[in-house]
PDB file of C-alpha atoms in Angstrom:
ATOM      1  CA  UNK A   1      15.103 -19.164  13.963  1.00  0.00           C
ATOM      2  CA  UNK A   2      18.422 -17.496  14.228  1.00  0.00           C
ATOM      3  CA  UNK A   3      16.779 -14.351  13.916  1.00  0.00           C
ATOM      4  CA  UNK A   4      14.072 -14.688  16.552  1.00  0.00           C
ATOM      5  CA  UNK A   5      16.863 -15.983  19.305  1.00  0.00           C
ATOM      6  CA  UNK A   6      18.988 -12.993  18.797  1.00  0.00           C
ATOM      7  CA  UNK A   7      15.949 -10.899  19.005  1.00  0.00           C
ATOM      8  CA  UNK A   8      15.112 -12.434  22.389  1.00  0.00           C
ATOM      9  CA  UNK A   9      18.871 -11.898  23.210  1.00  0.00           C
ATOM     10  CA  UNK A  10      18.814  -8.488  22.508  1.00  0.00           C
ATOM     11  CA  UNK A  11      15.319  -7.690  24.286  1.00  0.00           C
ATOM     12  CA  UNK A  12      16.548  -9.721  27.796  1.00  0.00           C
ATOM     13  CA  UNK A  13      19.170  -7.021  28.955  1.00  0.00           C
ATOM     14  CA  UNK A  14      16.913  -4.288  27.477  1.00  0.00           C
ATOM     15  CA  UNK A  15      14.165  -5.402  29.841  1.00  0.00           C
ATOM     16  CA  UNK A  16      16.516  -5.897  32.433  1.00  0.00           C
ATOM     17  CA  UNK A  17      17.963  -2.097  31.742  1.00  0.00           C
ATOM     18  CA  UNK A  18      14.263  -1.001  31.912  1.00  0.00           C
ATOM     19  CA  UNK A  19      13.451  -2.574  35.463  1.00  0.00           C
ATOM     20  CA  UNK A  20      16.433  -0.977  37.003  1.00  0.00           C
ATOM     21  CA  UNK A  21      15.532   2.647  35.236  1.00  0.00           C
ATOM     22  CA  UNK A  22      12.105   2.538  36.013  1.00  0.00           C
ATOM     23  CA  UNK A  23      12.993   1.996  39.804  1.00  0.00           C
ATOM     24  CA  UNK A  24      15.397   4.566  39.914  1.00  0.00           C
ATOM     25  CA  UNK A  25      13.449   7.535  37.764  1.00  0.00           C
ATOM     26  CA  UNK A  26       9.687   7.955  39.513  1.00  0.00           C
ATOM     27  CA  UNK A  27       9.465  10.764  37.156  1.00  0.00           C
ATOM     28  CA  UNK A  28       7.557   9.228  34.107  1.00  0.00           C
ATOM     29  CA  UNK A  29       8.573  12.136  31.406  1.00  0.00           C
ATOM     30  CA  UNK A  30      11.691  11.960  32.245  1.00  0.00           C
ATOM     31  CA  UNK A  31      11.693   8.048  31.613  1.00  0.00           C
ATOM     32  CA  UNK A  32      10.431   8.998  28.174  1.00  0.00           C
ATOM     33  CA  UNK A  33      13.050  11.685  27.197  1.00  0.00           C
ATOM     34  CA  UNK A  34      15.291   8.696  28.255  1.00  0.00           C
ATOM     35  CA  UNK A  35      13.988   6.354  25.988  1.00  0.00           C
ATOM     36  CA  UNK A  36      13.584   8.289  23.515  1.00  0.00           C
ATOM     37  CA  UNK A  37      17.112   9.398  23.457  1.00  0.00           C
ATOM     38  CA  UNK A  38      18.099   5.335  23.490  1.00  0.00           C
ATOM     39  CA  UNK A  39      17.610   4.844  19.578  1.00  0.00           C
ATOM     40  CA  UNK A  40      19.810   7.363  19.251  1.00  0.00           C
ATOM     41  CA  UNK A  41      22.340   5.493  20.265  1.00  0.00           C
ATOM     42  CA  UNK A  42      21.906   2.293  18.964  1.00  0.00           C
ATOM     43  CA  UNK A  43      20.520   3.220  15.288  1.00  0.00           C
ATOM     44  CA  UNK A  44      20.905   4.925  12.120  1.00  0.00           C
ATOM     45  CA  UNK A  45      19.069   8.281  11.311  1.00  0.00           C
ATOM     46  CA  UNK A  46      16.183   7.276   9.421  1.00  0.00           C
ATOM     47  CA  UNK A  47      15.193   5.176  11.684  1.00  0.00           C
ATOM     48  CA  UNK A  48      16.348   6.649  14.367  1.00  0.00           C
ATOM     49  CA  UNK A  49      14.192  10.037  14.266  1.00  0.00           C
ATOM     50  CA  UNK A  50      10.727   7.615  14.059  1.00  0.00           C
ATOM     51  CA  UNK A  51      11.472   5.168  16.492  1.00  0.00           C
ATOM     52  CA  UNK A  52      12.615   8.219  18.859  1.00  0.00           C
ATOM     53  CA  UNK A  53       9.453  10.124  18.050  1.00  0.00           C
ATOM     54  CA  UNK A  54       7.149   6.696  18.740  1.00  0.00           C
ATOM     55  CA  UNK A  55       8.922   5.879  21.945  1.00  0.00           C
ATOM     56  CA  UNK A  56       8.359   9.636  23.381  1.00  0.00           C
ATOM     57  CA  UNK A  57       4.663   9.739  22.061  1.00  0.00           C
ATOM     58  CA  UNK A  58       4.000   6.319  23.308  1.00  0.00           C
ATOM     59  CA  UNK A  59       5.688   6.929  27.378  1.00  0.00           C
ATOM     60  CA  UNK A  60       4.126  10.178  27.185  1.00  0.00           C
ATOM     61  CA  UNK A  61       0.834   8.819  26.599  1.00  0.00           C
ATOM     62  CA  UNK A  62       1.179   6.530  29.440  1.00  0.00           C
ATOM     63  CA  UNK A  63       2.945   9.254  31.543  1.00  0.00           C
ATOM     64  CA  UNK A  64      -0.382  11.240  31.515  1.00  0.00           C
ATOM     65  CA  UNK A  65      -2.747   8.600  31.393  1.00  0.00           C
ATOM     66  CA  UNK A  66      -1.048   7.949  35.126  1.00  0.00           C
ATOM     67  CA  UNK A  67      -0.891  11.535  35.771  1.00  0.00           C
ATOM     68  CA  UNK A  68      -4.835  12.046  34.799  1.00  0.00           C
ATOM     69  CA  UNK A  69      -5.990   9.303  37.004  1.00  0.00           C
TER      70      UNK A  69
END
């Protein structure tokens, strides 16, 4: 229970952090370079190198998807 409610606490300001960014970059790669530089900051290496790597792939996707249409 503990867990879950700092999870939420955690994911509120991120969300918050994402709304602002995402209204101030119209650039969508650039938004992706941006999160995937993020883990870096908050994680250790391990983890840090695949979560960086899925965040890029994953904004990138979308990026183009939005480009291609």
């Amino acid at each position: 229970m503990l867990l879950m409610a700092s999870g939420y606490a955690l994911m509120l300001p991120g969300l918050l952090i994402h709304i602002v960014l995402t209204k101030r970059i119209k650039n969508p790669h650039w938004l992706a370079l941006l999160y995937a530089l993020l883990p870096i900051l908050v994680l250790r290496p391990p983890v840090t190198f695949a979560a960086a790597w899925l965040i890029a792939f994953a904004f990138f996707v979308m990026a183009s998807k939005r480009v291609l249409k």
